[in-house]
Short mmCIF file of C-alpha atoms in Angstrom, two decimals:
data_model
loop_
_atom_site.label_atom_id
_atom_site.label_comp_id
_atom_site.label_asym_id
_atom_site.label_seq_id
_atom_site.Cartn_x
_atom_site.Cartn_y
_atom_site.Cartn_z
CA MET V 244 -28.20 -20.24 11.94
CA GLN V 245 -28.72 -16.93 14.14
CA SER V 246 -25.98 -14.09 13.72
CA ASP V 247 -25.43 -14.19 17.54
CA HIS V 248 -24.52 -17.75 17.39
CA VAL V 249 -22.04 -17.18 14.82
CA ILE V 250 -20.64 -14.30 16.67
CA ARG V 251 -19.92 -16.47 19.88
CA ALA V 252 -18.60 -19.57 17.63
CA LEU V 253 -16.23 -16.92 15.39
CA SER V 254 -15.16 -15.56 18.74
CA ALA V 255 -14.23 -18.79 19.99
CA LEU V 256 -12.29 -19.54 17.56
CA ALA V 257 -10.59 -16.28 17.31
CA GLN V 258 -7.39 -17.51 19.92
CA GLU V 259 -4.41 -19.62 19.23
CA HIS V 260 -5.40 -22.09 21.53
CA ARG V 261 -8.61 -22.89 20.93
CA LEU V 262 -8.49 -22.36 17.01
CA ALA V 263 -5.65 -25.56 17.56
CA ALA V 264 -7.69 -27.57 19.69
CA PHE V 265 -10.56 -27.17 17.61
CA ARG V 266 -8.48 -28.34 14.71
CA LEU V 267 -7.30 -31.41 16.61
CA LEU V 268 -10.71 -32.50 17.29
CA VAL V 269 -11.80 -32.37 13.89
CA GLN V 270 -9.11 -34.71 12.74
CA ALA V 271 -9.93 -36.87 15.58
CA GLY V 272 -13.24 -37.70 14.59
CA GLU V 273 -16.49 -38.63 16.67
CA GLN V 274 -14.33 -40.55 19.24
CA GLY V 275 -12.72 -36.97 20.18
CA VAL V 276 -9.89 -36.79 22.65
CA ALA V 277 -9.17 -36.37 26.20
CA ALA V 278 -8.81 -32.83 27.58
CA GLY V 279 -5.09 -33.84 29.07
CA LEU V 280 -4.16 -35.26 25.96
CA LEU V 281 -5.06 -31.58 24.37
CA ALA V 282 -3.14 -29.96 26.69
CA GLU V 283 -0.32 -32.10 26.24
CA LYS V 284 -0.42 -31.49 22.28
CA LEU V 285 -0.80 -27.85 22.40
CA GLU V 286 1.65 -27.73 25.42
CA VAL V 287 -0.87 -25.93 27.38
CA PRO V 288 -1.45 -25.92 31.28
CA PRO V 289 -4.29 -28.30 31.93
CA SER V 290 -6.24 -25.30 33.92
CA SER V 291 -5.72 -23.36 30.80
CA MET V 292 -6.95 -25.97 28.45
CA SER V 293 -10.18 -26.45 30.54
CA PHE V 294 -10.86 -22.96 30.01
CA HIS V 295 -10.41 -22.64 26.21
CA LEU V 296 -12.52 -26.05 26.15
CA ALA V 297 -15.67 -24.62 28.35
CA GLN V 298 -15.25 -21.58 25.59
CA LEU V 299 -15.54 -23.63 22.45
CA ALA V 300 -18.39 -25.73 24.27
CA ASN V 301 -20.23 -22.53 25.08
CA ALA V 302 -20.05 -21.36 21.63
CA GLY V 303 -21.42 -24.95 21.02
CA LEU V 304 -18.73 -26.32 18.60
CA VAL V 305 -17.73 -29.04 20.92
CA THR V 306 -19.39 -31.73 22.90
CA GLN V 307 -18.11 -33.44 26.41
CA ARG V 308 -18.52 -37.04 27.52
CA ARG V 309 -16.95 -37.99 30.78
CA GLU V 310 -15.29 -41.49 30.21
CA SER V 311 -13.91 -43.11 33.64
CA ARG V 312 -11.72 -39.58 34.67
CA SER V 313 -11.54 -38.16 32.05
CA ILE V 314 -13.78 -35.97 29.80
CA ILE V 315 -13.22 -36.26 26.23
CA TYR V 316 -14.01 -33.58 23.48
CA SER V 317 -15.21 -33.99 20.59
CA ALA V 318 -15.97 -31.57 17.65
CA ASP V 319 -19.78 -30.83 16.58
CA TYR V 320 -19.72 -31.27 13.12
CA ALA V 321 -23.36 -30.45 12.49
CA ALA V 322 -22.56 -26.81 14.50
CA MET V 323 -19.55 -26.28 12.40
CA LYS V 324 -21.38 -27.07 9.09
CA LYS V 325 -24.23 -24.79 10.45
CA LEU V 326 -21.14 -22.27 10.76
CA MET V 327 -19.77 -22.87 7.31
CA GLY V 328 -23.16 -22.92 5.83
CA TYR V 329 -23.93 -19.24 7.41
CA LEU V 330 -20.53 -18.19 6.00
CA THR V 331 -20.82 -19.22 2.37
CA GLU V 332 -24.46 -18.90 2.31
CA ASN V 333 -24.27 -15.59 -0.21
CA CYS V 334 -20.68 -16.49 -1.76
CA CYS V 335 -19.99 -15.71 -5.22
CA GLY V 336 -22.74 -13.73 -5.67
CA GLY V 337 -24.87 -16.49 -6.48
CA MET V 338 -22.90 -18.45 -8.89
CA SER V 339 -20.99 -21.12 -9.28
CA CYS V 340 -18.70 -21.51 -6.25
CA SER V 341 -17.09 -24.61 -6.84
CA GLU V 342 -13.45 -24.83 -5.83
CA ASP V 343 -12.27 -24.13 -9.98
CA ALA V 344 -14.60 -21.50 -9.99
CA ALA V 345 -13.85 -19.28 -7.26
CA CYS V 346 -10.74 -18.71 -8.54
CA LEU V 347 -11.78 -17.30 -11.74
CA PRO V 348 -12.79 -13.69 -12.81
CA THR V 349 -16.22 -12.87 -12.40
CA GLU V 350 -16.74 -13.13 -16.38
CA GLN V 351 -15.58 -16.92 -16.14
CA ARG V 352 -17.33 -17.98 -13.09
CA LYS V 353 -20.87 -16.96 -14.79
CA ILE V 354 -20.36 -19.94 -17.34
CA ALA V 355 -18.33 -22.53 -15.04
#
């Protein structure tokens, strides 16, 4: 993943309503959620929600599809995985990075 894509994705998530919407979409799974329902759940005006979802789509974090009169948004899990991979690529100085080991002091991590 290129740094400009990472910056665009992190910028899109660096806003309260967009982060909340993305988290709901991640939880919803592949079936996604209609834009109107997201606006309702987050108590955001539909026009504002459309703007936020467009920002997430522009960042490549969500996909959209039309179903009848609704636009359904879904988290793009492949993009999310690439972003997480980029962020954790060099974590723990090349040592074990398991959940348990990450909390250990550096000397003990080498053994884990």
